[in-house]
Tab-separated table of C-alpha atoms in Angstrom:
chain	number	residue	atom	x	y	z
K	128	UNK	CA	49.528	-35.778	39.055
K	129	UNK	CA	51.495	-39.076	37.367
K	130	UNK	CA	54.304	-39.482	38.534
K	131	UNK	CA	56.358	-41.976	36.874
K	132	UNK	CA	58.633	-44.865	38.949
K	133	UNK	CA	62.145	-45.145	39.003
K	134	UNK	CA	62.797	-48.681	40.138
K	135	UNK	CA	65.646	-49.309	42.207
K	136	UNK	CA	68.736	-52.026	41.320
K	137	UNK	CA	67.014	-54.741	43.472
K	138	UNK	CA	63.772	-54.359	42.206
K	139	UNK	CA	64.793	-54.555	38.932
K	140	UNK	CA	66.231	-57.952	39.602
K	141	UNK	CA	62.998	-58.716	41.329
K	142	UNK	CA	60.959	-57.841	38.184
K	143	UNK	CA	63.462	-59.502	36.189
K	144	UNK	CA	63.343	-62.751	37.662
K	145	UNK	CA	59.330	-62.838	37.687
K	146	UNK	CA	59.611	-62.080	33.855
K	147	UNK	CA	61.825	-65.184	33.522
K	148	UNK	CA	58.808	-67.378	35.521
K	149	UNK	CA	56.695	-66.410	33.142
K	150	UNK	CA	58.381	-66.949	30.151
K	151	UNK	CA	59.626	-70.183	31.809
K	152	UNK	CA	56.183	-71.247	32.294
K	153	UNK	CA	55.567	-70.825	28.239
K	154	UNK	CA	58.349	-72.793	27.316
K	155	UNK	CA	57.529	-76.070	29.611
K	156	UNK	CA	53.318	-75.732	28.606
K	157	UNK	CA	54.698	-75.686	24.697
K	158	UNK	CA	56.938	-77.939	24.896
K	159	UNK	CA	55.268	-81.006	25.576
K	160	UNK	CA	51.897	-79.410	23.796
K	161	UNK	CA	54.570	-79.572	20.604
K	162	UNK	CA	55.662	-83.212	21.336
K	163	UNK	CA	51.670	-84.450	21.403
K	164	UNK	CA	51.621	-85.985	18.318
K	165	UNK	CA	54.939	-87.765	18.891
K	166	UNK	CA	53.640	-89.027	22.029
K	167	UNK	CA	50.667	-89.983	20.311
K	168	UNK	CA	52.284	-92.013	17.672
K	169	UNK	CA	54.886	-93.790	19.996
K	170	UNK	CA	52.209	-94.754	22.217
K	171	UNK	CA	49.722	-95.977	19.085
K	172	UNK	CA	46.757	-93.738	20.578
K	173	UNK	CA	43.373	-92.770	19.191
K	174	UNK	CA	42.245	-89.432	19.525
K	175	UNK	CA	39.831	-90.616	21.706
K	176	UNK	CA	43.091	-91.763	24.244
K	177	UNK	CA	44.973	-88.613	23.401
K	178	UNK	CA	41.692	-86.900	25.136
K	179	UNK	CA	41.909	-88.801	27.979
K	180	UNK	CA	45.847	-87.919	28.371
K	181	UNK	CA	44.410	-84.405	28.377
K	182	UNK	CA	41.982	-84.538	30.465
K	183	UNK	CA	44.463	-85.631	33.304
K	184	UNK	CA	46.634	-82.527	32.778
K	185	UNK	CA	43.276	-80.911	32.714
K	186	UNK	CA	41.930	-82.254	36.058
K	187	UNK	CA	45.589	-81.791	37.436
K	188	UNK	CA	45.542	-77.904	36.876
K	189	UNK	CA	42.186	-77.379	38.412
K	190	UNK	CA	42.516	-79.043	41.350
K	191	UNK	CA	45.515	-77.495	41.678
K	192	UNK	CA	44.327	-73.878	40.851
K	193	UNK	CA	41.476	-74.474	43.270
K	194	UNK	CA	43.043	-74.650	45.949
K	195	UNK	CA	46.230	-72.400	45.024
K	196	UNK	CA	44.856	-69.310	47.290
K	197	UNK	CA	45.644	-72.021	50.397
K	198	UNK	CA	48.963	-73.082	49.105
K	199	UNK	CA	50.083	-69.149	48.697
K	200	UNK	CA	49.003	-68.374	51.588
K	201	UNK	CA	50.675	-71.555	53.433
K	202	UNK	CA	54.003	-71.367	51.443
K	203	UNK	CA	54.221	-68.109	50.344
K	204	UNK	CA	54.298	-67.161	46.469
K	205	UNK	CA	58.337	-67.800	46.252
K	206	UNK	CA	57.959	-71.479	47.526
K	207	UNK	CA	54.845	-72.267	46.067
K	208	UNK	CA	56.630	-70.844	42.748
K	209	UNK	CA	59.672	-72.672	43.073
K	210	UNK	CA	57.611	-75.695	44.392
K	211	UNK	CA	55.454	-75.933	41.192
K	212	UNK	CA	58.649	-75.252	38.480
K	213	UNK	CA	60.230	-78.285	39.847
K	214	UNK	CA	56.794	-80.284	39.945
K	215	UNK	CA	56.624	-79.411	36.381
K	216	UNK	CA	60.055	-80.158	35.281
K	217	UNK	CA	59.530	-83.906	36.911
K	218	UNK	CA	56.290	-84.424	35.067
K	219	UNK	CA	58.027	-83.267	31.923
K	220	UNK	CA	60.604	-86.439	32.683
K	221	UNK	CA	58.016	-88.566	33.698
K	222	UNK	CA	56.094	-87.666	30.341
K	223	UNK	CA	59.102	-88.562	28.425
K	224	UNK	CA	60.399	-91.481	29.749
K	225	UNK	CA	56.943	-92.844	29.623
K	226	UNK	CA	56.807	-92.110	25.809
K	227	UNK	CA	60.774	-93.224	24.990
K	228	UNK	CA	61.554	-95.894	27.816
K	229	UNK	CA	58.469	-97.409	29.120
K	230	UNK	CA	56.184	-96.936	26.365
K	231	UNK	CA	53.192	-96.862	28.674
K	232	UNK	CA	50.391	-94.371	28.468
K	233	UNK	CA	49.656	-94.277	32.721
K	234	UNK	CA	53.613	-92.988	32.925
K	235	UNK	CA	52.648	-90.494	30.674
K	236	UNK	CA	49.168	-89.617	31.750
K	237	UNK	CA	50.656	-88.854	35.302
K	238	UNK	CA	53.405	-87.270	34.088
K	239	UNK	CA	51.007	-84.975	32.400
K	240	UNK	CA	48.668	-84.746	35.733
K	241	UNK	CA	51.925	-83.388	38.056
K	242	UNK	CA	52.277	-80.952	35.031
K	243	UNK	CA	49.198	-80.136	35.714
K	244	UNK	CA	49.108	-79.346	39.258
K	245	UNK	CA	52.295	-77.815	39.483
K	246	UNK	CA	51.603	-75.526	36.836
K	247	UNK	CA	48.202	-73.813	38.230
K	248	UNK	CA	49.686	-73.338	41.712
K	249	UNK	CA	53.022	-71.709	39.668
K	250	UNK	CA	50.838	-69.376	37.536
K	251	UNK	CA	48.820	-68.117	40.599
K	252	UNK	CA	51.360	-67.525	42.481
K	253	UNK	CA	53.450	-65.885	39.609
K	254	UNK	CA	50.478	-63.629	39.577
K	255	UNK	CA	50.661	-63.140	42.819
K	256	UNK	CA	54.462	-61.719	42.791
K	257	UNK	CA	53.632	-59.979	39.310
K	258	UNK	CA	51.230	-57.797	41.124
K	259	UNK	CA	53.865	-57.286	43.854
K	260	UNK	CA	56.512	-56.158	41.544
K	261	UNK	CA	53.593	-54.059	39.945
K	262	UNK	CA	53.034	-51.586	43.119
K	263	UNK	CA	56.556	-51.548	43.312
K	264	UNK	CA	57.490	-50.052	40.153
K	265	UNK	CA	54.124	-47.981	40.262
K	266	UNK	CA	52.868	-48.864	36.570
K	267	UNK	CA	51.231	-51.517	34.808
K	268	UNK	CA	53.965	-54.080	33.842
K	269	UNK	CA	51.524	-57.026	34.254
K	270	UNK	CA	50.279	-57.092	30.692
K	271	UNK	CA	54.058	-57.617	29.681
K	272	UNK	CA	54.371	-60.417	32.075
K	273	UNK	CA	52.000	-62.406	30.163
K	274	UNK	CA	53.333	-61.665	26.944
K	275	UNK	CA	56.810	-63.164	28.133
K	276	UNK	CA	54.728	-66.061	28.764
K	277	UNK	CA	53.497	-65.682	25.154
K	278	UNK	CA	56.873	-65.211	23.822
K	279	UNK	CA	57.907	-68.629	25.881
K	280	UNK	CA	55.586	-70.361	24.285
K	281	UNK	CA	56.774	-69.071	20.991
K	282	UNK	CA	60.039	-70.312	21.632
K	283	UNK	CA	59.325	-73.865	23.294
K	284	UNK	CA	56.898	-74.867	20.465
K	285	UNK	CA	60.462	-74.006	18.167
K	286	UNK	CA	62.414	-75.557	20.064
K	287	UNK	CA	59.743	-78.508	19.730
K	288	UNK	CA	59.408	-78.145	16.189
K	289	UNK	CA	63.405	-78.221	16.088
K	290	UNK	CA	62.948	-81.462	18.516
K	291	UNK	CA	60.643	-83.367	15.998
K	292	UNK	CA	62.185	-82.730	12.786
K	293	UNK	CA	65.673	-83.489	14.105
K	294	UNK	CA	64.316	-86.995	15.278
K	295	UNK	CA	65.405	-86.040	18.960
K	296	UNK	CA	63.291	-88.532	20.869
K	297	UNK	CA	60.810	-87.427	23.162
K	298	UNK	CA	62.316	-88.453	26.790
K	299	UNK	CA	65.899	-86.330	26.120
K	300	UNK	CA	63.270	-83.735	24.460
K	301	UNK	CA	61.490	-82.837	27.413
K	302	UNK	CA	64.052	-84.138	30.039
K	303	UNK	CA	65.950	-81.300	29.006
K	304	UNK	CA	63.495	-78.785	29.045
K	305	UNK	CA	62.215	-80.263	32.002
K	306	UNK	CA	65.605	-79.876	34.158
K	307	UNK	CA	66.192	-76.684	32.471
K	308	UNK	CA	63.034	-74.842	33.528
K	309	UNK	CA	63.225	-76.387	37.031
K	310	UNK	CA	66.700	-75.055	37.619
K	311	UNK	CA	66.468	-71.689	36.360
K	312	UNK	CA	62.982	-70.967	37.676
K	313	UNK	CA	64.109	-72.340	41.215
K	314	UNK	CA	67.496	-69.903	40.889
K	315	UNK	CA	65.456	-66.669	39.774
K	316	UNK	CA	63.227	-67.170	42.844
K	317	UNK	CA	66.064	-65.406	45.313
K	318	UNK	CA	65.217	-62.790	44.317
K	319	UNK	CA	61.144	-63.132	44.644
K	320	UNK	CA	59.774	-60.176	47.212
K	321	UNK	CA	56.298	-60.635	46.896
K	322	UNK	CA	56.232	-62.273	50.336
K	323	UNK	CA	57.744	-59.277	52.467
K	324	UNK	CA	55.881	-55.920	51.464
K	325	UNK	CA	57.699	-53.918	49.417
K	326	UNK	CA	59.283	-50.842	51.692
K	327	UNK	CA	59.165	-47.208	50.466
K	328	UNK	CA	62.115	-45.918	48.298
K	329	UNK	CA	62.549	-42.392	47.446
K	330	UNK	CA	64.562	-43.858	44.255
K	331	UNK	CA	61.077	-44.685	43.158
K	332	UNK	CA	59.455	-41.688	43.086
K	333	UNK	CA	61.616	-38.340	42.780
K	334	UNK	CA	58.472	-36.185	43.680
K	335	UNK	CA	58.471	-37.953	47.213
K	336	UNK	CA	54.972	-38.799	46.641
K	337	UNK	CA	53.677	-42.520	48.104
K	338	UNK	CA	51.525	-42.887	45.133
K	339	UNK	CA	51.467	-43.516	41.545
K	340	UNK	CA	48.227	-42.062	39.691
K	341	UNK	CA	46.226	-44.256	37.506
K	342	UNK	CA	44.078	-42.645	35.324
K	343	UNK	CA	41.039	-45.081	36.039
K	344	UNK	CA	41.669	-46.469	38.806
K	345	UNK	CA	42.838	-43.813	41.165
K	346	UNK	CA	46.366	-44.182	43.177
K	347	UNK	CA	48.637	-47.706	43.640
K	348	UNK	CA	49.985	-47.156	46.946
K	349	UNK	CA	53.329	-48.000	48.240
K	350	UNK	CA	53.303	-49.790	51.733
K	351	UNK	CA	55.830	-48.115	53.979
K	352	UNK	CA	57.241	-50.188	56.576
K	353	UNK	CA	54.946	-48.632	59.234
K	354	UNK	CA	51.761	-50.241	57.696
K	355	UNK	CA	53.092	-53.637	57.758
K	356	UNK	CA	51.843	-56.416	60.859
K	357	UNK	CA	49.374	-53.273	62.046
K	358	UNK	CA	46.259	-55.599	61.393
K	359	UNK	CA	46.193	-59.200	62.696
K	360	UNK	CA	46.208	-61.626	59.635
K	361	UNK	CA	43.484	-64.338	59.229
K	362	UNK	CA	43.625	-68.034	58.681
K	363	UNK	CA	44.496	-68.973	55.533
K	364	UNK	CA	40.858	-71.012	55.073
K	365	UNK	CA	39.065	-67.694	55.908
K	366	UNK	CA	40.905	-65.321	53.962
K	367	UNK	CA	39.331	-67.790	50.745
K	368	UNK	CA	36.387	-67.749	52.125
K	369	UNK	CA	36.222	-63.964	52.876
K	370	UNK	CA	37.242	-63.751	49.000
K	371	UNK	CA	34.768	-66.182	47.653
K	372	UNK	CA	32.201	-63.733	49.667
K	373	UNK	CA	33.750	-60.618	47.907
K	374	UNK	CA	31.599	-59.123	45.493
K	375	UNK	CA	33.918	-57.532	43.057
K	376	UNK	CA	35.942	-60.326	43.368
K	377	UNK	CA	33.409	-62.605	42.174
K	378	UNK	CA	32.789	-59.681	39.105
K	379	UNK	CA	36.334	-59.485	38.033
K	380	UNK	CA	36.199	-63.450	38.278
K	381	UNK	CA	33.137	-63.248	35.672
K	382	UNK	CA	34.739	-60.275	33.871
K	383	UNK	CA	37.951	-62.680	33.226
K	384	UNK	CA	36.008	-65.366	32.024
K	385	UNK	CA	34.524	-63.841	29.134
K	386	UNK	CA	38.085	-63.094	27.563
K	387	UNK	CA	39.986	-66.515	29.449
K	388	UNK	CA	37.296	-68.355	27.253
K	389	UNK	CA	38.002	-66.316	24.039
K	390	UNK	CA	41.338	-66.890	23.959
K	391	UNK	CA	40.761	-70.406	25.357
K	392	UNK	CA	38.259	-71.247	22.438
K	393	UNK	CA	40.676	-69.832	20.054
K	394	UNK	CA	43.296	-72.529	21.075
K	395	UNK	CA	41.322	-75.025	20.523
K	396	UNK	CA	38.978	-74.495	17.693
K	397	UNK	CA	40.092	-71.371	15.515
K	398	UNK	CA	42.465	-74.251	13.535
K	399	UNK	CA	39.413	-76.288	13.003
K	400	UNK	CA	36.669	-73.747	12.525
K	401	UNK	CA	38.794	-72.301	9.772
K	402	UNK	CA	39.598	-75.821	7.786
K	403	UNK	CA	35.378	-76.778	8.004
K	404	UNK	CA	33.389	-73.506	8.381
K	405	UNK	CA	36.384	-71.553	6.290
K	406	UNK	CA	37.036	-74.457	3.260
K	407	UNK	CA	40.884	-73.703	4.409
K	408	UNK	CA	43.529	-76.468	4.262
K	409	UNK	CA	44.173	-77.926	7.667
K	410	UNK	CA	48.119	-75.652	7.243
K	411	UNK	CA	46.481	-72.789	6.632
K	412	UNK	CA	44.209	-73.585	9.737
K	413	UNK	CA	47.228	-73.900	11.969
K	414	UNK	CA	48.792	-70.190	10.293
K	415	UNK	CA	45.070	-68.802	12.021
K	416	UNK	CA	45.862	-69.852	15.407
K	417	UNK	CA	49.448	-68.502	14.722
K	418	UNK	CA	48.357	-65.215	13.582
K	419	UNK	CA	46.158	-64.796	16.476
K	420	UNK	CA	48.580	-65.497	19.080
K	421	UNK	CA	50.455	-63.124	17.432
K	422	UNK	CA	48.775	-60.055	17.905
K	423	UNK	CA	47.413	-61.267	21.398
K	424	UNK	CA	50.950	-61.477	22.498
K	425	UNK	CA	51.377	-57.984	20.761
K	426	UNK	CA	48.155	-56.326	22.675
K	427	UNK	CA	50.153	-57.818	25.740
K	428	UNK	CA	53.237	-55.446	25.221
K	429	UNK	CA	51.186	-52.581	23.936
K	430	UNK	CA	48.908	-53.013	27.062
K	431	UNK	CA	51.454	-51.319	29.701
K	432	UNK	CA	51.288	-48.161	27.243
K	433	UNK	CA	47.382	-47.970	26.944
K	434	UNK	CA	47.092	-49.151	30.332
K	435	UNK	CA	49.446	-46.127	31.860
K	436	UNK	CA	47.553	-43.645	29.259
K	437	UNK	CA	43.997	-44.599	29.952
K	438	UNK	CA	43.514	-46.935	32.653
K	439	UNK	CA	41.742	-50.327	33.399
K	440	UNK	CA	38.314	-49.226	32.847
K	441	UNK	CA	38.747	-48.118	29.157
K	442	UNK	CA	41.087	-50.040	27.712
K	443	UNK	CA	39.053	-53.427	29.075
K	444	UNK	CA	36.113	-51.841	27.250
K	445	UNK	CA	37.632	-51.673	24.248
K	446	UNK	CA	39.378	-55.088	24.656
K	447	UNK	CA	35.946	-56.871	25.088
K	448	UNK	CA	34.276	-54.697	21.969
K	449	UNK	CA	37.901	-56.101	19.911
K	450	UNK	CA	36.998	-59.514	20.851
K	451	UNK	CA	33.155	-59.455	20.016
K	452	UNK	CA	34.117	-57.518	16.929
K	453	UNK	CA	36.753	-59.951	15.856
K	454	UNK	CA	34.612	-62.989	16.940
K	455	UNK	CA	31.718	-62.080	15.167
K	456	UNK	CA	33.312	-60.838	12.037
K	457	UNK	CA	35.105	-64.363	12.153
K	458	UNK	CA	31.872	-66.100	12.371
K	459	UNK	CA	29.670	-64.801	9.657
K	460	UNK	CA	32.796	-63.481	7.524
K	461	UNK	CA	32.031	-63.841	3.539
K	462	UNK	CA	35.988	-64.422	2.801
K	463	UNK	CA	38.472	-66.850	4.134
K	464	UNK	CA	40.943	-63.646	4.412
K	465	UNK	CA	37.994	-61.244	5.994
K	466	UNK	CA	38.736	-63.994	8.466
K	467	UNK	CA	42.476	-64.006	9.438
K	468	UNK	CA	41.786	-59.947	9.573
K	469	UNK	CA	38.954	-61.103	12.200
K	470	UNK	CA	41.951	-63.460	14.456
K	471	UNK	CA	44.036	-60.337	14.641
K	472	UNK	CA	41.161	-58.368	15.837
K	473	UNK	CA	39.837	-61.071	18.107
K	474	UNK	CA	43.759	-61.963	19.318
K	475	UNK	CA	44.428	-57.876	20.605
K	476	UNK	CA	40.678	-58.172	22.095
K	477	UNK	CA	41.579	-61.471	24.126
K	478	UNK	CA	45.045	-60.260	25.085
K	479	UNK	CA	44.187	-58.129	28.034
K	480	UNK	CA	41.915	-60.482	30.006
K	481	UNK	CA	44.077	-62.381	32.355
K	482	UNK	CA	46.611	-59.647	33.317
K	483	UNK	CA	44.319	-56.796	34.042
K	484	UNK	CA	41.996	-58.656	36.205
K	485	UNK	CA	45.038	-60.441	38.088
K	486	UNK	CA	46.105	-56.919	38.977
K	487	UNK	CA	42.602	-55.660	39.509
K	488	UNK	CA	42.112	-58.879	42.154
K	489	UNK	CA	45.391	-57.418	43.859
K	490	UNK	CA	44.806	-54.219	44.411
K	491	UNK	CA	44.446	-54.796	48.430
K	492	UNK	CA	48.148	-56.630	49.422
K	493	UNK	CA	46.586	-57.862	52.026
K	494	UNK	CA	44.074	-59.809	50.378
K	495	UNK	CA	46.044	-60.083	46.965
K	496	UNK	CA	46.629	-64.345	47.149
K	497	UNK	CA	43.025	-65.100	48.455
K	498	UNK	CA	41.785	-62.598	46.019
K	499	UNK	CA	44.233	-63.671	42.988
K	500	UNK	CA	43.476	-67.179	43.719
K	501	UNK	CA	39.576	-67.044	43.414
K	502	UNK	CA	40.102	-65.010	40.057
K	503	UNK	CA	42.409	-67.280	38.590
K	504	UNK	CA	40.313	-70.414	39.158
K	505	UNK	CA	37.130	-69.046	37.463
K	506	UNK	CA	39.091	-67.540	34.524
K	507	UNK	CA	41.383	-70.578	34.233
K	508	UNK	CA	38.120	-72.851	35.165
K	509	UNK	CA	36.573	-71.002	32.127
K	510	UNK	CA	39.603	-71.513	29.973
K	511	UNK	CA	40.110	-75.116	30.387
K	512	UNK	CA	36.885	-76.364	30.410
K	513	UNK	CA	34.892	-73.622	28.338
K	514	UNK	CA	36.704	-75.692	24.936
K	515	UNK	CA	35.185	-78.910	25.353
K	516	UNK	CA	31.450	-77.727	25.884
K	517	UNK	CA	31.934	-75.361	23.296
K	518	UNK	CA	32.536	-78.986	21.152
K	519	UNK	CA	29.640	-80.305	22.390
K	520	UNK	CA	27.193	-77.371	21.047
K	521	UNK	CA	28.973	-77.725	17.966
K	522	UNK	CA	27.686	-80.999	17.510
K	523	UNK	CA	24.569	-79.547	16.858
K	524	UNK	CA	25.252	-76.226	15.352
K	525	UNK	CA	28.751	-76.387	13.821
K	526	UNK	CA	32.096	-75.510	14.783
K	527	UNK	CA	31.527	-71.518	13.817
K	528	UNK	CA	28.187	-71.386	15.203
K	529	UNK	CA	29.378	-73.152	18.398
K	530	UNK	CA	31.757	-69.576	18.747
K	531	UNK	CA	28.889	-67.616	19.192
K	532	UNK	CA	28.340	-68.872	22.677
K	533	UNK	CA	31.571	-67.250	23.569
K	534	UNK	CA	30.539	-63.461	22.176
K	535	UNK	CA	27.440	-64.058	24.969
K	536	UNK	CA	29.994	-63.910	27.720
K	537	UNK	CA	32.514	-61.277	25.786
K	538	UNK	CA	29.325	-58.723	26.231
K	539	UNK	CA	28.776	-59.328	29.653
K	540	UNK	CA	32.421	-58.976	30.040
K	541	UNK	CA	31.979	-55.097	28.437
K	542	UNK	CA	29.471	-54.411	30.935
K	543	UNK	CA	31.303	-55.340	33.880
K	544	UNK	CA	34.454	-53.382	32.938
K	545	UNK	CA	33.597	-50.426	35.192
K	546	UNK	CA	34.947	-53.050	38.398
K	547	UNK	CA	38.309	-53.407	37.026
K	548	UNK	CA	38.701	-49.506	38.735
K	549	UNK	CA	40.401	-49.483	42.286
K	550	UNK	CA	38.084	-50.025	44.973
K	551	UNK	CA	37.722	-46.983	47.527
């Protein structure tokens, strides 16, 4: 029987304030992602440098995700949350004043590596307390949590645009955003609950029931204060290692990285692919990668209804077969518009990746950071370096060819969708 949640005043705030992490998180990653080629020209740097810039936010992150399970599990998810936004916001101000005041490319390149850490230890932990706030409302909100990180980036690369037109230098640019996200990330933390287990409320479920029936995955339970401290916890270092062991972890891990590298290869080469393998003008290129954000952040909102209708299992079956479908048709389409059709396909395929398997990795409280933590570093692993080596096959097959790499893992993600379901 489903029995839908009623969430309670406080919980409301709770889920409230993790929607505003997310989207918070959008706005500082677009931000200085929409300052890039100011920085570039202020600085004088070749593409060649501008990689280099980007590979330090690049090694920042995975250090930093790597060893995010440890920090959640030292801190907690509010601290390590509140930790990372105000990491971020000073590497924002660092970037900037590098670009405006000191003109030096090492202010900015580790200005752009404390971005980097803070940010993967934010987002894990943000997934952390989204799962939280998920058994505590007893439905699938995560898919929505990532789409108000989609919508943040939406707005910060406007705000960016607004930025660079206007002639607003860089340094006040981010500065702003920087102290901005910092401070209001840090103030909707109070009400972060992650770290004490959420107690039973009959406000939450009129039928007095302790469970919330998923139609794939079987019941979310709700921990009642008797359950909590009756097992003694691990070390930190074990509960990682424990997780590292865990086979379904390690699936959902792979199952992630299928769709974390589809929509990671979209951001970096859809704008291309479509200006050399498509014949379209380098605008029209960047309109692609806007259309396909689009309806990924789209299949994000829609996910909470298909999710609650269908369950994991199901709906991550028909993600993956979206993404090969759109991917493929993208590829070997005969028409430059058979190929937008193709990003709005491949966008609602990739949408669904990330927030399902977070929650699927959560599914045991107990074990949710460790869990969470090994997840996130394969998919964002995947993600940030899957780009790159996809350029480096398409220096011998072509930018569209190189894509095909990425339908490889999309399949095996559709065959391991059956361990997205709730373990016993």
């Amino acid at each position: 029987m489903k029995v839908r949640a009623v969430p309670s005043a406080e919980v409301t705030r709770w889920r409230n304030a993790v929607v505003a992490a997310y989207a918070f998180s959008g706005i500082a990653f677009a931000s200085w992602v929409s300052r890039l080629p100011a920085i570039r020209d202020g600085l004088d740097l070749t593409p060649g440098n501008v990689g280099l810039l980007l590979l330090c936010m690049t090694l920042g992150s995975f250090v930093s995700v790597s060893a995010s399970g440890l920090i959640v599990l030292r801190f907690g998810s509010k601290q390590t949350i509140r930790i990372g936004s105000i990491m971020v916001g000073a590497g924002l101000v660092l970037a900037g004043f590098g670009t405006s005041v000191l003109v030096n490319p090492l202010a900015v390149a580790a200005g752009l590596a404390v971005i980097g850490l803070g940010t993967a230890s934010w987002n894990t932990a943000s997934n952390v307390e989204g799962a939280a706030v998920e058994r505590a409302v007893r439905r699938h909100i995560m898919p929505r949590l990532h789409g108000a990180f989609s919508l943040g980036t939406v707005a910060g690369a406007a705000v960016g645009a607004w930025s660079a037109g206007a002639g607003v230098p860089v340094f006040w640019h981010l500065a702003g955003i920087g102290v901005l996200v910092a401070g209001s990330v840090a103030t909707a933390a109070a009400w972060f609950r992650a770290d004490i287990t959420p107690v039973q409320d009959t406000q939450f479920n009129p039928s007095g029931t302790d469970t919330f029936e998923d139609p794939s995955t079987g019941p979310l339970p709700v921990i009642s204060p008797a359950a909590q401290g009756t097992a003694e916890p691990l070390d930190s270092k074990r509960q990682i290692a424990q997780a590292w062991r865990d086979r379904r972890t390690l699936l959902l891990g792979v199952l992630v990285l299928g769709l974390a590298l589809a929509e990671g290869a979209a951001g970096d080469w859809v704008a291309l692919a479509l200006a050399d393998g498509h014949g379209q003008s380098d605008a029209a290129g960047a309109a692609g990668y806007g259309l396909f954000v689009t309806f990924m952040t789209v299949g994000r909102f829609a996910g909470t209804v298909a999710l609650d209708r269908f369950g994991r299992v199901p709906v991550m079956r028909w993600c993956a077969a979206l993404a090969v479908a759109g991917l493929g048709l993208f590829v070997f389409a005969p028409v430059p518009w058979l190929a937008y059709v193709a990003l709005a396909v491949w966008g609602l395929g990739a949408s669904l990746g990330f927030p399902v398997g977070m929650s699927a990795a959560a599914d045991d409280p107990a074990k949710a950071a460790a869990r969470v933590s090994v997840v996130s570093t394969i998919g964002y692993g995947a993600f940030l370096c899957g780009p790159p080596l996809l350029g480096l096959l398409a220096e011998h097959v072509g930018i569209l060819h190189s894509l095909l790499a990425v339908m490889v893992m999309l399949v095996v993600s559709f065959l391991l969708s059956p361990v997205a379901r709730k373990a016993a």
